[in-house]
mmCIF file of C-alpha atoms and ligand atoms in Angstrom:
data_model
loop_
_atom_site.group_PDB
_atom_site.id
_atom_site.type_symbol
_atom_site.label_atom_id
_atom_site.label_comp_id
_atom_site.label_asym_id
_atom_site.label_seq_id
_atom_site.Cartn_x
_atom_site.Cartn_y
_atom_site.Cartn_z
ATOM 1 C CA UNK O 224 -2.252 -18.587 0.432
ATOM 2 C CA UNK O 225 -2.923 -19.240 4.154
ATOM 3 C CA UNK O 226 -6.727 -18.897 3.903
ATOM 4 C CA UNK O 227 -6.665 -21.310 0.969
ATOM 5 C CA UNK O 228 -4.950 -23.832 3.311
ATOM 6 C CA UNK O 229 -7.596 -23.323 5.978
ATOM 7 C CA UNK O 230 -5.323 -21.224 8.195
ATOM 8 C CA UNK O 231 -5.836 -17.829 9.711
ATOM 9 C CA UNK O 232 -3.119 -15.321 9.233
ATOM 10 C CA UNK O 233 -2.266 -12.159 11.082
ATOM 11 C CA UNK O 234 0.422 -9.958 9.588
ATOM 12 C CA UNK O 235 1.903 -7.278 11.746
ATOM 13 C CA UNK O 236 4.857 -5.010 12.309
ATOM 14 C CA UNK O 237 3.782 -4.354 15.914
ATOM 15 C CA UNK O 238 6.196 -6.412 18.018
ATOM 16 C CA UNK O 239 8.927 -5.761 20.538
ATOM 17 C CA UNK O 240 12.094 -5.811 18.454
ATOM 18 C CA UNK O 241 14.420 -6.696 21.312
ATOM 19 C CA UNK O 242 12.401 -9.709 22.489
ATOM 20 C CA UNK O 243 11.982 -11.038 18.991
ATOM 21 C CA UNK O 244 15.702 -10.679 18.328
ATOM 22 C CA UNK O 245 16.354 -12.627 21.558
ATOM 23 C CA UNK O 246 14.011 -15.418 20.538
ATOM 24 C CA UNK O 247 15.453 -15.629 17.044
ATOM 25 C CA UNK O 248 19.030 -15.213 18.316
ATOM 26 C CA UNK O 249 19.590 -12.302 15.971
ATOM 27 C CA UNK O 250 22.563 -10.024 16.446
ATOM 28 C CA UNK O 251 20.842 -6.786 17.421
ATOM 29 C CA UNK O 252 22.128 -3.922 15.287
ATOM 30 C CA UNK O 253 23.127 -6.229 12.472
ATOM 31 C CA UNK O 254 19.883 -8.046 11.797
ATOM 32 C CA UNK O 255 16.292 -7.276 12.639
ATOM 33 C CA UNK O 256 12.777 -8.437 11.904
ATOM 34 C CA UNK O 257 10.579 -6.426 9.550
ATOM 35 C CA UNK O 258 7.276 -8.222 9.928
ATOM 36 C CA UNK O 259 5.690 -11.155 11.707
ATOM 37 C CA UNK O 260 3.171 -13.481 10.110
ATOM 38 C CA UNK O 261 1.224 -15.391 12.736
ATOM 39 C CA UNK O 262 -0.465 -18.533 11.424
ATOM 40 C CA UNK O 263 -3.225 -20.237 13.334
ATOM 41 C CA UNK O 264 -6.014 -22.670 12.748
ATOM 42 C CA UNK O 265 -9.438 -21.175 12.349
ATOM 43 C CA UNK O 266 -11.431 -20.905 15.525
ATOM 44 C CA UNK O 267 -11.711 -18.437 18.306
ATOM 45 C CA UNK O 268 -11.197 -14.783 17.467
ATOM 46 C CA UNK O 269 -7.541 -14.837 18.468
ATOM 47 C CA UNK O 270 -6.621 -11.943 16.202
ATOM 48 C CA UNK O 271 -5.506 -9.095 18.474
ATOM 49 C CA UNK O 272 -7.693 -6.045 18.237
ATOM 50 C CA UNK O 273 -4.595 -3.880 18.020
ATOM 51 C CA UNK O 274 -2.309 -4.229 15.065
ATOM 52 C CA UNK O 275 -0.243 -1.077 15.134
ATOM 53 C CA UNK O 276 1.399 0.489 18.153
ATOM 54 C CA UNK O 277 3.448 3.672 18.413
ATOM 55 C CA UNK O 278 7.224 3.315 18.740
ATOM 56 C CA UNK O 279 7.555 6.354 20.983
ATOM 57 C CA UNK O 280 5.138 8.844 22.451
ATOM 58 C CA UNK O 281 4.779 11.243 19.545
ATOM 59 C CA UNK O 282 6.224 14.594 20.516
ATOM 60 C CA UNK O 283 5.386 17.940 18.970
ATOM 61 C CA UNK O 284 8.906 18.109 17.489
ATOM 62 C CA UNK O 285 8.655 14.615 16.032
ATOM 63 C CA UNK O 286 5.481 15.609 14.295
ATOM 64 C CA UNK O 287 6.774 18.909 12.992
ATOM 65 C CA UNK O 288 10.137 17.362 11.997
ATOM 66 C CA UNK O 289 8.318 14.761 9.998
ATOM 67 C CA UNK O 290 5.957 17.261 8.438
ATOM 68 C CA UNK O 291 5.356 17.391 4.736
ATOM 69 C CA UNK O 292 8.108 19.900 4.034
ATOM 70 C CA UNK O 293 10.715 17.696 5.637
ATOM 71 C CA UNK O 294 9.222 14.605 4.017
ATOM 72 C CA UNK O 295 9.300 16.222 0.605
ATOM 73 C CA UNK O 296 12.919 17.255 1.013
ATOM 74 C CA UNK O 297 15.029 14.335 -0.094
ATOM 75 C CA UNK O 298 18.146 16.187 1.066
ATOM 76 C CA UNK O 299 16.831 16.240 4.618
ATOM 77 C CA UNK O 300 19.113 14.459 7.064
ATOM 78 C CA UNK O 301 18.370 13.576 10.663
ATOM 79 C CA UNK O 302 19.111 16.383 13.070
ATOM 80 C CA UNK O 303 22.304 16.180 15.135
ATOM 81 C CA UNK O 304 20.177 15.092 18.086
ATOM 82 C CA UNK O 305 18.678 12.269 16.106
ATOM 83 C CA UNK O 306 22.163 11.322 14.930
ATOM 84 C CA UNK O 307 23.340 11.181 18.526
ATOM 85 C CA UNK O 308 20.411 9.021 19.465
ATOM 86 C CA UNK O 309 21.116 6.366 16.878
ATOM 87 C CA UNK O 310 24.841 6.780 16.475
ATOM 88 C CA UNK O 311 26.236 7.660 13.098
ATOM 89 C CA UNK O 312 24.384 4.868 11.381
ATOM 90 C CA UNK O 313 23.402 4.772 7.735
ATOM 91 C CA UNK O 314 19.933 6.186 7.167
ATOM 92 C CA UNK O 315 18.163 2.843 6.774
ATOM 93 C CA UNK O 316 19.700 1.403 9.919
ATOM 94 C CA UNK O 317 18.969 4.634 11.756
ATOM 95 C CA UNK O 318 15.331 4.443 10.692
ATOM 96 C CA UNK O 319 15.094 0.826 11.772
ATOM 97 C CA UNK O 320 16.566 1.649 15.173
ATOM 98 C CA UNK O 321 14.543 4.797 15.698
ATOM 99 C CA UNK O 322 11.349 2.878 15.031
ATOM 100 C CA UNK O 323 11.877 0.051 17.524
ATOM 101 C CA UNK O 324 9.034 -0.794 19.886
ATOM 102 C CA UNK O 325 10.040 -0.889 23.557
ATOM 103 C CA UNK O 326 9.839 -4.085 25.674
ATOM 104 C CA UNK O 327 6.714 -2.875 27.451
ATOM 105 C CA UNK O 328 3.757 -2.638 25.132
ATOM 106 C CA UNK O 329 3.184 1.063 24.470
ATOM 107 C CA UNK O 330 -0.215 2.601 24.958
ATOM 108 C CA UNK O 331 -2.373 2.383 21.906
ATOM 109 C CA UNK O 332 -2.271 5.639 20.023
ATOM 110 C CA UNK O 333 -5.576 7.507 19.901
ATOM 111 C CA UNK O 334 -7.131 6.067 16.808
ATOM 112 C CA UNK O 335 -9.581 8.678 15.621
ATOM 113 C CA UNK O 336 -11.824 7.250 12.995
ATOM 114 C CA UNK O 337 -9.319 6.320 10.328
ATOM 115 C CA UNK O 338 -11.849 4.644 8.078
ATOM 116 C CA UNK O 339 -13.960 7.773 8.207
ATOM 117 C CA UNK O 340 -10.826 9.828 7.502
ATOM 118 C CA UNK O 341 -10.129 7.860 4.335
ATOM 119 C CA UNK O 342 -13.680 8.433 3.114
ATOM 120 C CA UNK O 343 -13.896 12.120 4.004
ATOM 121 C CA UNK O 344 -10.410 13.224 2.958
ATOM 122 C CA UNK O 345 -10.213 14.867 -0.447
ATOM 123 C CA UNK O 346 -13.972 14.906 -0.687
ATOM 124 C CA UNK O 347 -14.118 18.237 -2.426
ATOM 125 C CA UNK O 348 -15.593 16.762 -5.585
ATOM 126 C CA UNK O 349 -18.332 14.232 -6.022
ATOM 127 C CA UNK O 350 -16.928 10.933 -7.200
ATOM 128 C CA UNK O 351 -17.846 8.074 -9.469
ATOM 129 C CA UNK O 352 -18.565 4.923 -7.513
ATOM 130 C CA UNK O 353 -17.325 1.698 -9.037
ATOM 131 C CA UNK O 354 -19.501 -0.389 -6.728
ATOM 132 C CA UNK O 355 -22.124 -0.792 -9.440
ATOM 133 C CA UNK O 356 -19.476 -2.410 -11.644
ATOM 134 C CA UNK O 357 -18.593 -4.981 -9.001
ATOM 135 C CA UNK O 358 -20.534 -8.258 -9.105
ATOM 136 C CA UNK O 359 -22.254 -9.497 -5.982
ATOM 137 C CA UNK O 360 -20.301 -11.566 -3.505
ATOM 138 C CA UNK O 361 -19.929 -15.162 -4.639
ATOM 139 C CA UNK O 362 -20.684 -14.269 -8.243
ATOM 140 C CA UNK O 363 -19.128 -16.433 -10.920
ATOM 141 C CA UNK O 364 -17.747 -13.210 -12.392
ATOM 142 C CA UNK O 365 -15.096 -13.074 -9.656
ATOM 143 C CA UNK O 366 -12.203 -14.889 -11.345
ATOM 144 C CA UNK O 367 -9.893 -14.623 -8.326
ATOM 145 C CA UNK O 368 -12.363 -16.135 -5.884
ATOM 146 C CA UNK O 369 -12.581 -19.386 -7.885
ATOM 147 C CA UNK O 370 -9.032 -20.494 -7.510
ATOM 148 C CA UNK O 371 -6.735 -18.117 -5.634
ATOM 149 C CA UNK O 372 -4.114 -20.886 -5.455
ATOM 150 C CA UNK O 373 -3.832 -21.021 -9.198
ATOM 151 C CA UNK O 374 -3.408 -17.260 -9.394
ATOM 152 C CA UNK O 375 -0.768 -17.313 -6.637
ATOM 153 C CA UNK O 376 1.238 -20.029 -8.359
ATOM 154 C CA UNK O 377 1.039 -18.362 -11.769
ATOM 155 C CA UNK O 378 1.701 -14.812 -10.590
ATOM 156 C CA UNK O 379 4.697 -13.003 -12.064
ATOM 157 C CA UNK O 380 5.368 -9.308 -12.353
ATOM 158 C CA UNK O 381 4.563 -8.145 -15.870
ATOM 159 C CA UNK O 382 7.762 -7.004 -17.549
ATOM 160 C CA UNK O 383 6.202 -5.173 -20.507
ATOM 161 C CA UNK O 384 2.758 -3.773 -21.242
ATOM 162 C CA UNK O 385 1.260 -3.132 -24.633
ATOM 163 C CA UNK O 386 -0.851 -0.039 -25.054
ATOM 164 C CA UNK O 387 -4.595 -0.551 -25.199
ATOM 165 C CA UNK O 388 -7.678 -0.164 -23.054
ATOM 166 C CA UNK O 389 -8.650 -1.937 -19.886
ATOM 167 C CA UNK O 390 -12.388 -2.216 -19.245
ATOM 168 C CA UNK O 391 -13.892 -0.185 -16.448
ATOM 169 C CA UNK O 392 -15.414 -3.334 -14.890
ATOM 170 C CA UNK O 393 -11.953 -4.939 -14.819
ATOM 171 C CA UNK O 394 -10.506 -1.960 -12.979
ATOM 172 C CA UNK O 395 -13.446 -2.061 -10.552
ATOM 173 C CA UNK O 396 -12.937 -5.771 -9.826
ATOM 174 C CA UNK O 397 -9.179 -5.356 -9.365
ATOM 175 C CA UNK O 398 -9.683 -2.489 -6.923
ATOM 176 C CA UNK O 399 -12.438 -4.337 -5.059
ATOM 177 C CA UNK O 400 -10.178 -7.368 -4.621
ATOM 178 C CA UNK O 401 -7.512 -5.170 -3.048
ATOM 179 C CA UNK O 402 -9.643 -2.880 -0.919
ATOM 180 C CA UNK O 403 -12.583 -5.132 -0.014
ATOM 181 C CA UNK O 404 -11.308 -8.723 -0.408
ATOM 182 C CA UNK O 405 -13.941 -10.205 1.892
ATOM 183 C CA UNK O 406 -16.639 -8.915 -0.482
ATOM 184 C CA UNK O 407 -15.434 -11.178 -3.233
ATOM 185 C CA UNK O 408 -15.314 -14.373 -1.228
ATOM 186 C CA UNK O 409 -11.540 -14.385 -0.781
ATOM 187 C CA UNK O 410 -12.087 -15.537 2.808
ATOM 188 C CA UNK O 411 -10.411 -13.869 5.704
ATOM 189 C CA UNK O 412 -7.409 -11.779 4.689
ATOM 190 C CA UNK O 413 -4.782 -10.011 6.778
ATOM 191 C CA UNK O 414 -6.286 -6.675 7.672
ATOM 192 C CA UNK O 415 -4.990 -3.162 7.181
ATOM 193 C CA UNK O 416 -6.211 -2.210 10.617
ATOM 194 C CA UNK O 417 -5.697 1.452 11.417
ATOM 195 C CA UNK O 418 -3.899 2.064 8.167
ATOM 196 C CA UNK O 419 -2.941 5.581 7.166
ATOM 197 C CA UNK O 420 -2.335 4.547 3.599
ATOM 198 C CA UNK O 421 -4.232 6.444 0.906
ATOM 199 C CA UNK O 422 -4.722 5.714 -2.770
ATOM 200 C CA UNK O 423 -4.480 7.895 -5.848
ATOM 201 C CA UNK O 424 -4.993 6.409 -9.291
ATOM 202 C CA UNK O 425 -3.686 7.804 -12.568
ATOM 203 C CA UNK O 426 -6.181 6.560 -15.151
ATOM 204 C CA UNK O 427 -4.461 6.499 -18.531
ATOM 205 C CA UNK O 428 -6.550 4.207 -20.703
ATOM 206 C CA UNK O 429 -9.657 2.661 -19.197
ATOM 207 C CA UNK O 430 -12.744 2.240 -21.358
ATOM 208 C CA UNK O 431 -15.603 4.347 -20.019
ATOM 209 C CA UNK O 432 -13.355 6.409 -17.762
ATOM 210 C CA UNK O 433 -11.960 9.852 -18.420
ATOM 211 C CA UNK O 434 -8.166 9.941 -18.158
ATOM 212 C CA UNK O 435 -7.143 11.823 -15.051
ATOM 213 C CA UNK O 436 -5.802 11.505 -11.546
ATOM 214 C CA UNK O 437 -8.347 10.310 -8.977
ATOM 215 C CA UNK O 438 -8.448 9.885 -5.209
ATOM 216 C CA UNK O 439 -9.915 6.487 -4.296
ATOM 217 C CA UNK O 440 -12.242 6.579 -1.282
ATOM 218 C CA UNK O 441 -11.997 2.866 -0.508
ATOM 219 C CA UNK O 442 -15.299 2.085 1.207
ATOM 220 C CA UNK O 443 -17.548 2.812 -1.746
ATOM 221 C CA UNK O 444 -14.735 2.437 -4.310
ATOM 222 C CA UNK O 445 -15.423 6.054 -5.158
ATOM 223 C CA UNK O 446 -13.071 7.686 -7.643
ATOM 224 C CA UNK O 447 -12.862 11.462 -7.015
ATOM 225 C CA UNK O 448 -11.232 13.517 -9.711
ATOM 226 C CA UNK O 449 -8.146 15.379 -8.495
ATOM 227 C CA UNK O 450 -6.852 16.526 -11.878
ATOM 228 C CA UNK O 451 -8.422 15.909 -15.308
ATOM 229 C CA UNK O 452 -6.202 14.453 -18.001
ATOM 230 C CA UNK O 453 -3.074 12.414 -17.503
ATOM 231 C CA UNK O 454 -0.156 12.199 -19.914
ATOM 232 C CA UNK O 455 1.478 8.744 -20.134
ATOM 233 C CA UNK O 456 4.827 10.518 -20.604
ATOM 234 C CA UNK O 457 4.438 12.207 -17.206
ATOM 235 C CA UNK O 458 3.740 8.910 -15.452
ATOM 236 C CA UNK O 459 6.608 7.202 -17.244
ATOM 237 C CA UNK O 460 8.944 10.029 -16.274
ATOM 238 C CA UNK O 461 7.824 9.773 -12.625
ATOM 239 C CA UNK O 462 8.649 6.057 -12.681
ATOM 240 C CA UNK O 463 12.281 6.941 -13.465
ATOM 241 C CA UNK O 464 11.509 6.642 -17.175
ATOM 242 C CA UNK O 465 10.386 3.005 -16.905
ATOM 243 C CA UNK O 466 8.057 2.103 -19.779
ATOM 244 C CA UNK O 467 5.833 0.138 -17.420
ATOM 245 C CA UNK O 468 4.587 3.526 -16.174
ATOM 246 C CA UNK O 469 3.734 5.052 -19.567
ATOM 247 C CA UNK O 470 2.286 1.885 -21.120
ATOM 248 C CA UNK O 471 0.037 1.055 -18.164
ATOM 249 C CA UNK O 472 -3.726 1.516 -18.341
ATOM 250 C CA UNK O 473 -3.904 2.696 -14.722
ATOM 251 C CA UNK O 474 -1.250 3.386 -12.124
ATOM 252 C CA UNK O 475 -2.021 3.102 -8.415
ATOM 253 C CA UNK O 476 -0.078 5.393 -6.060
ATOM 254 C CA UNK O 477 -0.021 4.196 -2.438
ATOM 255 C CA UNK O 478 0.592 7.358 -0.418
ATOM 256 C CA UNK O 479 0.530 8.649 3.137
ATOM 257 C CA UNK O 480 0.423 11.904 5.014
ATOM 258 C CA UNK O 481 3.600 11.172 6.975
ATOM 259 C CA UNK O 482 2.978 13.872 9.593
ATOM 260 C CA UNK O 483 -0.403 12.305 10.423
ATOM 261 C CA UNK O 484 1.034 8.803 10.494
ATOM 262 C CA UNK O 485 3.953 9.777 12.759
ATOM 263 C CA UNK O 486 1.594 11.616 15.078
ATOM 264 C CA UNK O 487 -0.235 8.319 15.612
ATOM 265 C CA UNK O 488 2.569 5.748 15.546
ATOM 266 C CA UNK O 489 5.891 7.518 15.969
ATOM 267 C CA UNK O 490 8.638 6.518 13.546
ATOM 268 C CA UNK O 491 7.221 3.001 13.505
ATOM 269 C CA UNK O 492 4.627 4.381 11.085
ATOM 270 C CA UNK O 493 7.097 3.977 8.231
ATOM 271 C CA UNK O 494 7.148 0.218 8.709
ATOM 272 C CA UNK O 495 3.365 -0.125 8.959
ATOM 273 C CA UNK O 496 2.871 1.934 5.815
ATOM 274 C CA UNK O 497 5.238 -0.198 3.763
ATOM 275 C CA UNK O 498 3.742 -3.433 5.057
ATOM 276 C CA UNK O 499 0.244 -2.257 4.156
ATOM 277 C CA UNK O 500 1.388 -1.042 0.737
ATOM 278 C CA UNK O 501 2.931 -4.469 0.104
ATOM 279 C CA UNK O 502 -0.318 -6.192 1.047
ATOM 280 C CA UNK O 503 -2.385 -3.987 -1.231
ATOM 281 C CA UNK O 504 0.151 -4.372 -4.029
ATOM 282 C CA UNK O 505 -0.004 -8.157 -3.737
ATOM 283 C CA UNK O 506 -3.806 -8.183 -3.920
ATOM 284 C CA UNK O 507 -3.765 -5.846 -6.912
ATOM 285 C CA UNK O 508 -1.194 -8.099 -8.618
ATOM 286 C CA UNK O 509 -3.253 -11.255 -8.105
ATOM 287 C CA UNK O 510 -6.532 -9.662 -9.109
ATOM 288 C CA UNK O 511 -5.015 -8.140 -12.263
ATOM 289 C CA UNK O 512 -3.583 -11.475 -13.270
ATOM 290 C CA UNK O 513 -6.878 -13.286 -12.756
ATOM 291 C CA UNK O 514 -8.557 -10.676 -14.985
ATOM 292 C CA UNK O 515 -6.139 -11.554 -17.794
ATOM 293 C CA UNK O 516 -4.328 -8.267 -17.186
ATOM 294 C CA UNK O 517 -0.868 -7.632 -15.799
ATOM 295 C CA UNK O 518 0.707 -5.720 -12.930
ATOM 296 C CA UNK O 519 4.078 -4.701 -11.627
ATOM 297 C CA UNK O 520 5.169 -2.995 -8.460
ATOM 298 C CA UNK O 521 7.349 0.066 -8.895
ATOM 299 C CA UNK O 522 9.690 1.110 -6.127
ATOM 300 C CA UNK O 523 11.780 3.422 -8.303
ATOM 301 C CA UNK O 524 10.152 6.828 -8.715
ATOM 302 C CA UNK O 525 10.873 10.542 -8.310
ATOM 303 C CA UNK O 526 9.272 11.317 -4.932
ATOM 304 C CA UNK O 527 9.362 15.055 -5.275
ATOM 305 C CA UNK O 528 7.605 15.543 -8.576
ATOM 306 C CA UNK O 529 4.383 13.689 -7.920
ATOM 307 C CA UNK O 530 2.546 16.849 -6.885
ATOM 308 C CA UNK O 531 3.588 18.991 -9.821
ATOM 309 C CA UNK O 532 3.098 16.344 -12.481
ATOM 310 C CA UNK O 533 -0.031 14.607 -11.210
ATOM 311 C CA UNK O 534 -1.624 16.997 -8.735
ATOM 312 C CA UNK O 535 -1.432 14.517 -5.847
ATOM 313 C CA UNK O 536 -1.664 16.764 -2.756
ATOM 314 C CA UNK O 537 1.713 17.951 -1.483
ATOM 315 C CA UNK O 538 1.291 16.463 2.010
ATOM 316 C CA UNK O 539 1.077 12.970 0.530
ATOM 317 C CA UNK O 540 4.339 11.041 0.240
ATOM 318 C CA UNK O 541 4.384 8.133 -2.219
ATOM 319 C CA UNK O 542 5.221 4.849 -0.495
ATOM 320 C CA UNK O 543 4.825 2.431 -3.415
ATOM 321 C CA UNK O 544 3.355 2.275 -6.909
ATOM 322 C CA UNK O 545 1.447 -0.517 -8.664
ATOM 323 C CA UNK O 546 1.125 -0.365 -12.449
ATOM 324 C CA UNK O 547 -1.810 -2.170 -14.066
ATOM 325 C CA UNK O 548 -2.085 -2.884 -17.769
ATOM 326 C CA UNK O 549 -2.298 -5.305 -20.658
ATOM 327 C CA UNK O 550 0.673 -7.676 -20.820
ATOM 328 C CA UNK O 551 2.577 -7.445 -24.118
ATOM 329 C CA UNK O 552 1.220 -9.977 -26.586
ATOM 330 C CA UNK O 553 -2.072 -10.480 -24.734
ATOM 331 C CA UNK O 554 -4.217 -8.456 -27.154
ATOM 332 C CA UNK O 555 -4.080 -8.124 -30.926
ATOM 333 C CA UNK O 556 -2.811 -4.659 -31.855
HETATM 334 C C1 FMN D 220 8.736 -3.320 -3.665
HETATM 335 C C2 FMN D 220 8.912 -3.644 -5.125
HETATM 336 C C3 FMN D 220 9.410 -2.685 -5.975
HETATM 337 C C4 FMN D 220 9.565 -2.975 -7.336
HETATM 338 N N1 FMN D 220 10.028 -2.001 -8.180
HETATM 339 C C5 FMN D 220 10.167 -2.289 -9.486
HETATM 340 C C6 FMN D 220 10.611 -1.282 -10.387
HETATM 341 O O1 FMN D 220 10.839 -0.122 -10.013
HETATM 342 N N2 FMN D 220 10.746 -1.630 -11.700
HETATM 343 C C7 FMN D 220 10.460 -2.891 -12.158
HETATM 344 O O2 FMN D 220 10.598 -3.137 -13.360
HETATM 345 N N3 FMN D 220 10.022 -3.853 -11.319
HETATM 346 C C8 FMN D 220 9.858 -3.580 -10.004
HETATM 347 N N4 FMN D 220 9.391 -4.543 -9.167
HETATM 348 C C9 FMN D 220 9.062 -5.875 -9.687
HETATM 349 C C10 FMN D 220 10.248 -6.805 -9.435
HETATM 350 O O3 FMN D 220 11.230 -6.588 -10.396
HETATM 351 C C11 FMN D 220 9.742 -8.245 -9.472
HETATM 352 O O4 FMN D 220 8.821 -8.404 -8.450
HETATM 353 C C12 FMN D 220 10.911 -9.195 -9.277
HETATM 354 O O5 FMN D 220 11.693 -9.199 -10.439
HETATM 355 C C13 FMN D 220 10.445 -10.617 -8.971
HETATM 356 O O6 FMN D 220 9.611 -11.087 -10.000
HETATM 357 P P1 FMN D 220 8.146 -11.648 -9.698
HETATM 358 O O7 FMN D 220 7.335 -10.547 -9.081
HETATM 359 O O8 FMN D 220 7.618 -12.065 -11.045
HETATM 360 O O9 FMN D 220 8.271 -12.798 -8.760
HETATM 361 C C14 FMN D 220 9.221 -4.267 -7.824
HETATM 362 C C15 FMN D 220 8.727 -5.231 -6.943
HETATM 363 C C16 FMN D 220 8.557 -4.927 -5.616
HETATM 364 C C17 FMN D 220 7.996 -5.984 -4.707
#
């Protein structure tokens, strides 16, 4: 919405919690900020070149404690030491406290080339690029670019899908809007700078696309097959039995290698990942709607069974799911 109003927007979870709580007069320990949205008029490049900072110098133990085994174990509880550090707080509060940024700005974590990492990871099979299906920038075939306001005002989460096929070009445009918004003339969008978020897509019913589970390499919108075939029942089951999962045409899994993310950003990584997943989910929602399709976020899913049922690599933890499909009643059956 901000770009449509001629404003620049910077969305971040990298702020000193204590100072912000002081400014906002929040009762530390009872209330806290999750994200900051800085609005500014267009002009000088005032966007900071850092957008994610580590909450604590990542230690070897922090990394191994947060490794994939621990992440996959939903029964895992913080160690006694961690409990001592945060008091005997409920898990969510403990996480919020453990991931605070200190008053002095921490040193930027070594970045590595994250963009390159997203392209190269899971590159064991050649992929199908959807770039060819995406119209050139400024094309009249970009429904969302025409009137983003209208899409924002009309947007609702789809409550029920009907089964049917989505076109491959629609899927391509929806993904391009989320992963390369500037390419479709959506003006400047909040960035996912230094994001560790990865994307797997369960294709259930997309014309011209074999059903299967794919890794999405975002730069070239390249879909790399991870596992051929995908049963709607399996996806529905993973979504706690919600029909939105089984009736969708494609289901986007926003995932992260938590050990990698914690190595870079300490426990603060959990906040950045969720913020980025929310941003991507919102763009997917808006793009789906402007294509005449529907979308719904799914936060209720069985974390532990994603690998066995879909073949998503074990080190990847699911952060959020976006279902895409045909809204009930939108197509003659
Ligand atoms: C983080 C998140 C998780 C959600 N999880 C589910 C879910 O598991 N099942 C579901 O039916 N809807 C889910 N939704 C959709 C919400 O129910 C929906 O956004 C909410 O009812 C508000 O409606 P609106 O999006 O049309 O404004 C989720 C939405 C968000 C943002």
